[in-house]
Every structure is written in structure tokens, then in C-alpha cells.
Coordinates of C-alpha atoms and ligand atoms in Angstrom, one line a residue:
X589 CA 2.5 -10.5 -32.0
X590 CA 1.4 -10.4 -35.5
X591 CA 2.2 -7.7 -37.7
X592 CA 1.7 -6.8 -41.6
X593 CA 5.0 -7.1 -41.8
X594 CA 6.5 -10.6 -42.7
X595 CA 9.2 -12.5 -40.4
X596 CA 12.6 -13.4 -41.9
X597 CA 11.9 -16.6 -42.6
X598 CA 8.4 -17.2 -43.9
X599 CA 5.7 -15.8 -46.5
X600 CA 4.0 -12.6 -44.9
X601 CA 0.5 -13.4 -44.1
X602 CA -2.1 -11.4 -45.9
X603 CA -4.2 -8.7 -44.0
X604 CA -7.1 -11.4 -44.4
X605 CA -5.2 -14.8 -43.2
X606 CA -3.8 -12.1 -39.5
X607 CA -7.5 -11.4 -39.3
X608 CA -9.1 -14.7 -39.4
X609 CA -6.2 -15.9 -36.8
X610 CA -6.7 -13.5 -34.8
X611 CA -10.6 -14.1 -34.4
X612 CA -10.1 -17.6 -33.9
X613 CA -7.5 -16.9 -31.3
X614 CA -9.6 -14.2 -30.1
X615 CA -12.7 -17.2 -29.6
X616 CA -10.7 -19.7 -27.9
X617 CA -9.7 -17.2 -25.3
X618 CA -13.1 -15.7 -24.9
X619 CA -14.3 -19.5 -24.3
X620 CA -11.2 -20.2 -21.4
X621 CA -12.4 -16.8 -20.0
X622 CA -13.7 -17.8 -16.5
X623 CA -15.0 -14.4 -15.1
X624 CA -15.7 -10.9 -16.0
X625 CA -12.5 -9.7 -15.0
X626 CA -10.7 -12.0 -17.6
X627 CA -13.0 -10.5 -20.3
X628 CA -11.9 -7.2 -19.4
X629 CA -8.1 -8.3 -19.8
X630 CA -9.0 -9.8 -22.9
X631 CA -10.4 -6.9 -24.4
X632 CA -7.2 -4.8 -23.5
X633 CA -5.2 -7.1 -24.6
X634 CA -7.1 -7.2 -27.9
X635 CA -8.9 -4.3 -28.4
X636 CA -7.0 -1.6 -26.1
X637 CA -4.5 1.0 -26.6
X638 CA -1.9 -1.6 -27.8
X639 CA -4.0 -4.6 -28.5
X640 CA -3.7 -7.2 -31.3
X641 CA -6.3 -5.6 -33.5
X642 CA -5.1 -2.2 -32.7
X643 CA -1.6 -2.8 -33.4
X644 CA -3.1 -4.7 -37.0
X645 CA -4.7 -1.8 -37.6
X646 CA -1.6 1.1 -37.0
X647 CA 0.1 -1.0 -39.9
X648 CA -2.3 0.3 -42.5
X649 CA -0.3 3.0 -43.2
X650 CA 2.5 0.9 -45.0
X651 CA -0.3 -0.2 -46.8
X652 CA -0.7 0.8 -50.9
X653 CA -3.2 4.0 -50.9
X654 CA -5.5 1.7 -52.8
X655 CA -5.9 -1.3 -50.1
X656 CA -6.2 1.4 -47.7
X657 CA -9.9 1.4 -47.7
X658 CA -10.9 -2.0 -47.8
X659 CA -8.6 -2.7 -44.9
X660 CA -9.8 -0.3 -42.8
X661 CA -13.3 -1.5 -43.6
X662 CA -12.2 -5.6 -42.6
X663 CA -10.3 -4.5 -39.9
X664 CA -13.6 -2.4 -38.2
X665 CA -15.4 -5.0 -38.8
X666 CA -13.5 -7.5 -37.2
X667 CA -13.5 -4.9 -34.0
X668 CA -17.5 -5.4 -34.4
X669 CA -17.0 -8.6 -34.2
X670 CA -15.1 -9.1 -30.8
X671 CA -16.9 -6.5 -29.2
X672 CA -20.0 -8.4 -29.8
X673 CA -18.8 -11.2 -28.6
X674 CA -17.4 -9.9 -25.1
X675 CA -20.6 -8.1 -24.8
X676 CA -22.2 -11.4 -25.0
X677 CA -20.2 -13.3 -22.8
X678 CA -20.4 -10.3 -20.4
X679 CA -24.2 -10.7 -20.0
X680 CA -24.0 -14.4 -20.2
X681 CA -22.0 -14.0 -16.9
X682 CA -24.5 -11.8 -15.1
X683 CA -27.2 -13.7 -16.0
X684 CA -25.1 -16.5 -14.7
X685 CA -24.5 -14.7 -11.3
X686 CA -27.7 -13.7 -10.9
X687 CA -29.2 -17.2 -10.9
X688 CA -26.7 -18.5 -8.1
X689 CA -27.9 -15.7 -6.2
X690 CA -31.2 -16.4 -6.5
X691 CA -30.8 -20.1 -6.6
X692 CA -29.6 -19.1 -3.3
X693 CA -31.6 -17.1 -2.0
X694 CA -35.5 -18.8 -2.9
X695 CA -35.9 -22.1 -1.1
X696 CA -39.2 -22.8 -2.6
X697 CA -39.9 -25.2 0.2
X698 CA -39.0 -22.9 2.8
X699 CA -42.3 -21.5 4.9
X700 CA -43.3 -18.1 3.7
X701 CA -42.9 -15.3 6.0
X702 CA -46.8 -14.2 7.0
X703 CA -47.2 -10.5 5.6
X704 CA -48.6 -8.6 9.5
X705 CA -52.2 -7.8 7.6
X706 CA -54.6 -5.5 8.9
X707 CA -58.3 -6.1 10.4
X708 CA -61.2 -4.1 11.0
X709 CA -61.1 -2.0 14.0
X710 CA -63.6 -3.7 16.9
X711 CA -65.7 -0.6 16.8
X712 CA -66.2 -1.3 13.3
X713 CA -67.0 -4.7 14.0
X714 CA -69.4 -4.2 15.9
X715 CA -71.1 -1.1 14.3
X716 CA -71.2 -3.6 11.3
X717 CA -72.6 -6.5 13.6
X718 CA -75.9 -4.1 14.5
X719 CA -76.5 -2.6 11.5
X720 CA -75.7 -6.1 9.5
X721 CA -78.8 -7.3 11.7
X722 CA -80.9 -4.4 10.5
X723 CA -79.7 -4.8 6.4
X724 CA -81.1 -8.8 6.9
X725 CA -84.6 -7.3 7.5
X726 CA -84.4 -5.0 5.0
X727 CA -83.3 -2.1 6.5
X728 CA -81.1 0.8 4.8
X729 CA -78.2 2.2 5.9
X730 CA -77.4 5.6 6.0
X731 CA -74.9 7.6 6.5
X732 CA -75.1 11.5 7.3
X733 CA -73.2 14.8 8.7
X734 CA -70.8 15.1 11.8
X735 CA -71.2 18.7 11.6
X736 CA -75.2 19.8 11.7
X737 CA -77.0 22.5 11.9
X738 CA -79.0 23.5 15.3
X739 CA -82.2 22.9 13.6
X740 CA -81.6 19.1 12.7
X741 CA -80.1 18.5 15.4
X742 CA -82.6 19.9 17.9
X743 CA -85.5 22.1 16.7
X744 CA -86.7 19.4 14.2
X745 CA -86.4 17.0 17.0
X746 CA -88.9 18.5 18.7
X747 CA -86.0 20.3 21.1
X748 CA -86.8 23.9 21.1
X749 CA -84.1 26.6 21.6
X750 CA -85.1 27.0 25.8
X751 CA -85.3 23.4 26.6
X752 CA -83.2 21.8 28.6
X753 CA -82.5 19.1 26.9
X754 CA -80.0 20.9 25.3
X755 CA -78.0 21.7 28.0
X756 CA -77.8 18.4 29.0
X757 CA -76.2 17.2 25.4
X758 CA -73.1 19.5 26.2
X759 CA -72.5 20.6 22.9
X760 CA -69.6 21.5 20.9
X761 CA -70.8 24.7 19.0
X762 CA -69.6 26.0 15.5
X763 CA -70.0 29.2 13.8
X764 CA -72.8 30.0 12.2
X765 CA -75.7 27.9 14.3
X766 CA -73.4 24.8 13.5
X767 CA -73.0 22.5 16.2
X768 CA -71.2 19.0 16.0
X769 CA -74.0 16.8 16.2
X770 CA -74.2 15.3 19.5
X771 CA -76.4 12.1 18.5
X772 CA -77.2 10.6 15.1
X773 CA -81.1 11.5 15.4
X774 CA -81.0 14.6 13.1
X775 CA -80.7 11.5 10.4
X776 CA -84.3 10.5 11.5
X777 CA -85.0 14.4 9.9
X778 CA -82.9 14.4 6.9
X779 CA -83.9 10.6 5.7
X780 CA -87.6 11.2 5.9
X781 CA -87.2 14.7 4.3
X782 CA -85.4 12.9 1.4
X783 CA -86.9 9.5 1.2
X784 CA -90.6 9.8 2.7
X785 CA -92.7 7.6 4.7
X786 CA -92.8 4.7 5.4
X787 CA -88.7 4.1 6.2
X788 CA -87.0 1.5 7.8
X789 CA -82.9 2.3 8.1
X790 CA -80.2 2.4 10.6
X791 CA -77.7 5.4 10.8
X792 CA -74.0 4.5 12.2
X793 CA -71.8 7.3 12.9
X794 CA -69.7 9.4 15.2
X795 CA -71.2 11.8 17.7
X796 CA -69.6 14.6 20.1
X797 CA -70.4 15.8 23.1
X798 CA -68.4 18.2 25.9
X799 CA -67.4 15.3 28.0
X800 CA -63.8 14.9 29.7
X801 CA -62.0 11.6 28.9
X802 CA -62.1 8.8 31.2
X803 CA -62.7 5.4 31.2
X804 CA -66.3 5.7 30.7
X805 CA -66.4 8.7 28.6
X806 CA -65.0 10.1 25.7
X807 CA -66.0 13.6 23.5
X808 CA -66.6 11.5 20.7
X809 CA -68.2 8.3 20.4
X810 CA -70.0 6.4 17.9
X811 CA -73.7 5.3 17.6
X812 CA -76.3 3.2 15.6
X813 CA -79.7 4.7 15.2
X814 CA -82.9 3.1 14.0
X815 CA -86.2 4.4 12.7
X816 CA -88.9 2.5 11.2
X817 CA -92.6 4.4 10.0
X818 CA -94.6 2.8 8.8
X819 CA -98.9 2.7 9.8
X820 CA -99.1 0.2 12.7
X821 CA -95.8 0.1 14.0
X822 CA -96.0 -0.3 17.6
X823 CA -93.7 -0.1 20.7
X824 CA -94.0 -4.1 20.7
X825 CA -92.0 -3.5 17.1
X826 CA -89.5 -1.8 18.7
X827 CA -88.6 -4.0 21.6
X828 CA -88.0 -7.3 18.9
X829 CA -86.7 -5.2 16.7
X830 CA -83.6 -4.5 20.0
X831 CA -84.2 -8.2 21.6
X832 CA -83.4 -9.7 17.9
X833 CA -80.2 -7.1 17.8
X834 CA -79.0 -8.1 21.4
X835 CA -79.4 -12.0 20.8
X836 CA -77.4 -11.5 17.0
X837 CA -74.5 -9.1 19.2
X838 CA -74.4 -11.8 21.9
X839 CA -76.3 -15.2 21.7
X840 CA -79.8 -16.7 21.7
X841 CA -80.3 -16.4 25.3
X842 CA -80.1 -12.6 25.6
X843 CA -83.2 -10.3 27.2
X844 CA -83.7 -6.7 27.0
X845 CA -85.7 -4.5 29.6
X846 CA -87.2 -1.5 28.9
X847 CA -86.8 1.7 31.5
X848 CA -89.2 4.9 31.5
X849 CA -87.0 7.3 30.2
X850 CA -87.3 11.1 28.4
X851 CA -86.6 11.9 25.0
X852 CA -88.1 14.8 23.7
X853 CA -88.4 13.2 20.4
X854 CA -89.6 10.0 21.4
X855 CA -92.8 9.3 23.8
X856 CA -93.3 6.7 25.5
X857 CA -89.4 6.8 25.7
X858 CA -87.3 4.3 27.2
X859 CA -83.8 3.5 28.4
X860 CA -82.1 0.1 26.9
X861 CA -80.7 -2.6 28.8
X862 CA -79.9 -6.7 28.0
X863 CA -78.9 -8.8 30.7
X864 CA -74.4 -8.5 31.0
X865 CA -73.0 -11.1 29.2
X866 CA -70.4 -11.4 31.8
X867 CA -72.4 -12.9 34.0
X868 CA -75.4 -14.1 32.1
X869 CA -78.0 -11.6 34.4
X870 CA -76.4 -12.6 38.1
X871 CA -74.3 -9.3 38.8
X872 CA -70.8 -9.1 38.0
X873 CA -68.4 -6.0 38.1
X874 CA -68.7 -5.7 34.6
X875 CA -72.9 -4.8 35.4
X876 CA -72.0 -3.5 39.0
X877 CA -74.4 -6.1 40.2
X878 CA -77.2 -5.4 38.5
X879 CA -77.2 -8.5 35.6
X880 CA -78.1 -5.2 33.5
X881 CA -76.1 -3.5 30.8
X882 CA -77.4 -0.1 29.5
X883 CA -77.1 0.2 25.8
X884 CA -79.2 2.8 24.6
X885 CA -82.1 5.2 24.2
X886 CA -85.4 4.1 22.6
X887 CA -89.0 5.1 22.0
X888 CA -92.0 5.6 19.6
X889 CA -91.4 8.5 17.3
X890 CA -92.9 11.5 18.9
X891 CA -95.9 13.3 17.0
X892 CA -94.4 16.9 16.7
X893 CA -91.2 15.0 14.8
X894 CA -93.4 13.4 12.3
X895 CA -95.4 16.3 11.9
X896 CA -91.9 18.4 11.5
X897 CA -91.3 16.3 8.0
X898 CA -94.5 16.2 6.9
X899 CA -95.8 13.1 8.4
X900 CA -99.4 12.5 9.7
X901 CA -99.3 11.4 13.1
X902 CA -103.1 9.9 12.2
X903 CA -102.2 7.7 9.9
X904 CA -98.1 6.7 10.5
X905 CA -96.3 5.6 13.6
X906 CA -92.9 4.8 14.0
X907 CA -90.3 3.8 16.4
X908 CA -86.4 5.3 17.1
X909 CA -83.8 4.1 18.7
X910 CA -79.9 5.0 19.0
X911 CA -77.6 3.0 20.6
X912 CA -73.8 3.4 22.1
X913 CA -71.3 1.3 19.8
X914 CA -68.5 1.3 22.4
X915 CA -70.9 0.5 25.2
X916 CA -71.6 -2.8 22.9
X917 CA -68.3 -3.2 22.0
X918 CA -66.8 -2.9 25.5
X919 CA -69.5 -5.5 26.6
X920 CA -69.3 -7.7 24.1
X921 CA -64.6 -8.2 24.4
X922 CA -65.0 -7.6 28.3
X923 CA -63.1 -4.0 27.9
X924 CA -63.5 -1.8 30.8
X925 CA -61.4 1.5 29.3
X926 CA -63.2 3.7 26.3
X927 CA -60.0 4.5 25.6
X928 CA -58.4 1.6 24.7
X929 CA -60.1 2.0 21.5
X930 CA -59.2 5.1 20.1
X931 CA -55.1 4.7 21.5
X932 CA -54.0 1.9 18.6
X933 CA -52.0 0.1 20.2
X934 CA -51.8 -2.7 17.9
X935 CA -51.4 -5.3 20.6
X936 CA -54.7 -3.9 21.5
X937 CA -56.0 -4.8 18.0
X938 CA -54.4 -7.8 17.2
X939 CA -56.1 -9.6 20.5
X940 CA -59.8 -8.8 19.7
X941 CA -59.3 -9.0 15.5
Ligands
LIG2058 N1 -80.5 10.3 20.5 C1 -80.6 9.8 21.8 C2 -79.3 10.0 22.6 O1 -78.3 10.1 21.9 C3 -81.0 8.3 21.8 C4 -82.3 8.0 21.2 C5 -82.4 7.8 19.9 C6 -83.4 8.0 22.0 C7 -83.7 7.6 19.3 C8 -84.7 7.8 21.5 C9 -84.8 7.5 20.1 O2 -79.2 9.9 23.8

């Protein structure tokens, strides 16, 4: 231990000579320290309650009054000193530990682990498969409201109050002559109304009607519609227009028939079908036999509608249709439940991403 005080038989070292020993001492056992535990020993046993320095520094007090201060000074700083130094070595060895950890941990060669990633939902697949068709020809798209008023979504469709075409839509009614709208024609209104004549755009969207869940139905579905005015346009239009959409959904060999239908807002008006891609047109259960798949309602705008927004029947015609998006999808991944889509079972998902 060294102390102010000289030994018996030699010169007493000066405050100065203990200090610089001690810090050289102090180095070489910093440098033999091999972990952070020895540091800590080595600061006790230097800097602590009875350390080396400490024990330097209690002998001041047989010091002259007049060394007193410049002692104290060299001795604090020499306490700088060391504490710098373990502080250094300290985070020397935790950098040190944490590279063998990682060193250990990253094996840059190794395989990466593929993050699960998400995909669009089939439904919005395929809405974006029709309506994609319809953008290439220069079509808009347009988007409007789930919750309509009774007048867009039947008076101004040429569906008066006492017809029955509005008990067949089974309607979900709001407050305030609100209704949820049960098809996206109302958009046929609003668009004209705010963009004029002629138009071309396509309208995807949900739609709601008072049906019980099954495999077939569902109280809310999803459908495109269509609607081109423009002078000329003819039902000969309309039924490219759907054979170009059913051969983009399902391949170059694909037909689509025509049935007399009634819409109140279209006339002539026609039910869609294009030959089941199950079975190419031979009858399969997917078709119950028929080598038909019914995907829609179609027809040439009705005068009273284009009257509604302004339009002269004279000198415009147009054409309308709105099609069933699950129906497509369901057809198009050979799905025979509605429900599978809205369940998200990610199995589900994953098989027809
Ligand atoms: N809105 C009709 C329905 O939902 C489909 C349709 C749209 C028919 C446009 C003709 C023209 O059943």
C-alpha cells in the first residue's frame, strides 16, 4: 500500500512520484482486466471506500496547509483520470459483447425468412379485372354512395314510388327516405348530373339487399356498372362492349347471350350470360347443365332516365349495364359458397392470391 508517509528504510516518495505509480499501476491492471466484473473490482480496489487513491487522498491532512490545495487538485484529477479510463474499457467490452452476439446471431448466407405478405382480396381482383378492361377504352371510374336517397335510387331511374320493381329489390330502408342502395345504377344519375353527356365510366361498389345468407346469396354484394351516352350508341355497342369484358375475365374463346329481360330503366333490357368456363358451354354443375353462366343485367338506357338528367332522348342514346362481381369471381376460381369470400380465412386467400 502506498502512503504519504515514508517506510523506515527509504526516501518518502513525493505526493507526485505515489501518483504517477499508481496510474501506471492502475493501466497495467486495467489492460490484464479480462471482463467487466474485473473492472468493477478494480475500481474498488482503487477508487472505493478504501482504495489506493482514496487512501492517498485521506493523507492530505498531514499535509502543510499550503500543499493542501494543490494536492487535492492532482489527486482529483488523477480520480478523473481512472474513471475515464474504466469507463472506456467498460464500453469497449460491451461493444465487444455485442458483436459476438451478433456475429452469432446473422449468418449472412443463411436464407431469409419470407415476411407472410398480404394480396388483394379475389373480389378486388376481379372488380379490378372488369373495370381495368373498361379504363383501356377509355372509360372512367367512379366511385359513389352506399347509402342513397330513394330518389337516386329509384324515382330518377324511372322506378316510381308504386311500382313493383321496388319490392322486388328488398330494400334495407333508412331514416329520412334513405335506403342502402340496392344496385350501383343511381351512379348512372349522379355522373351524368355532374359530368354531362356524352359519358363512358364504370361504377364498382357494394350493394345491399334483404336477402338471407346462403351459398348463393348474401345482403351485400358487390357490382360493376357501365354506362356509355353518347349519339349513336347502339345495343350492338353494348353487347362487344360485355363480349370484350367476358373474353379479358376468361379467355379469347368466351360468348355472351343476350335474354329479354325488364329493367325499368333500361329498354330493350336484357339478362347476361357467357358460356361457364367450367365446361367451355357443354353443362357442368358449375352451369347446372346449361353451358350458361348468368352475370348480369343489361340494356339501352331508357328515355325517361335520360330525360330525368337533362338528356334528349332525340339526339343521345346510351347503353347500362351492372354486373355481379362475386358471380364473376365465383366463376372465374370455381367457388361454389358466396361466403367464402367475406369469412377470411386466410387459407381461403392465400390459395386464389
Ligand atoms: N341495376 C340492375 C340490378 O342490379 C342491373 C342493371 C344495370 C340492369 C344497368 C340494366 C342496366 O339488377
Amino acid at each position: 500500500m502506498t502512503t504519504i508517509s515514508a517506510s523506515s528504510d527509504t526516501q518518502p516518495l513525493s505526493l507526485e512520484q505515489q501518483l504517477t505509480q499508481l496510474e501506471t499501476r492502475f493501466a497495467s491492471d486495467l489492460a490484464a482486466s479480462p471482463s467487466t466484473e474485473a473492472l468493477e473490482a478494480l475500481r474498488v480496489a482503487y477508487l472505493g471506500r478504501s482504495g489506493e487513491l482514496t487512501l492517498v487522498r485521506r493523507a492530505i491532512g498531514s499535509l502543510a496547509p499550503a500543499e493542501k490545495p494543490a494536492a487535492g487538485k492532482r489527486i482529483n484529477d488523477c480520480a478523473t483520470k481512472l474513471e475515464e479510463l474504466l469507463t472506456q474499457r467498460l464500453a469497449a467490452f460491451e461493444q465487444a459483447a455485442l458483436m459476438a452476439e451478433l456475429e452469432q446471431r446473422i449468418d449472412v448466407t443463411f436464407p431469409g425468412a419470407s415476411p407472410a405478405l398480404g394480396s388483394l382480396h379475389p373480389l378486388r381482383r376481379t372488380t379490378d379485372a372488369i373495370t381495368g378492361y373498361f379504363e383501356r377504352s377509355g372509360f372512367a371510374v367512379l366511385t359513389g354512395p352506399e347509402i342513397e336517397t330513394e330518389y337516386y335510387n329509384f324515382d330518377a331511374l324511372n322506378i316510381p314510388p308504386d311500382h313493383p320493381a321496388r319490392e322486388g329489390f328488398d330494400s334495407f330502408y333508412l331514416d329520412g327516405g334513405l335506403v342502402l342502395r340496392t344496385h350501383t345504377s343511381p351512379m348512372q344519375i349522379r355522373a351524368i348530373e355532374a359530368h354531362g353527356t356524352p359519358i363512358a365510366l364504370v361504377v364498382p361498389g357494394r350493394v345491399y339487399r334483404r336477402d338471407s345468407l346462403d351459398a348463393r346469396h348474401s345482403f351485400m354484394f358487390h357490382q360493376v356498372e357501365g354506362l356509355l351516352v353518347a349519339p349513336g350508341v347502339h345495343l350492338g355497342h353494348l353487347k362487344a362492349a360485355l363480349t370484350g369484358m367476358c373474353r379479358a375475365l376468361f379467355g379469347p374463346e368466351q360468348r355472351v347471350r343476350f335474354r329479354p329481360s325488364f329493367f325499368p330503366f333500361t329498354e330493350p333490357s336484357a339478362e347476361v350470360d357467357t358460356t361457364c368456363p367450367g365446361c367451355g358451354g357443354d353443362g357442368c354443375s358449375t352451369c347446372s347443365g346449361t353451358g350458361w353462366i348468368e352475370i348480369g343485367g343489361a340494356g339501352m338506357v331508357h328515355p325517361n332516365v335520360l330525360r330525368e338528367v337533362g338528356c334528349s332522348p332525340e339526339k343521345y342514346s346510351g347503353w347500362a349495364f351492372g354486373v355481379g362481381v362475386e358471380r364473376i369471381a365465383m366463376v372465374r376460381h370455381g367457388i361454389d359458397d358466396i361466403r367464402s369470400f367475406y369469412e377470411n380465412e386466410r387459407d381461403f386467400l392465400e390459395q386464389l392470391a
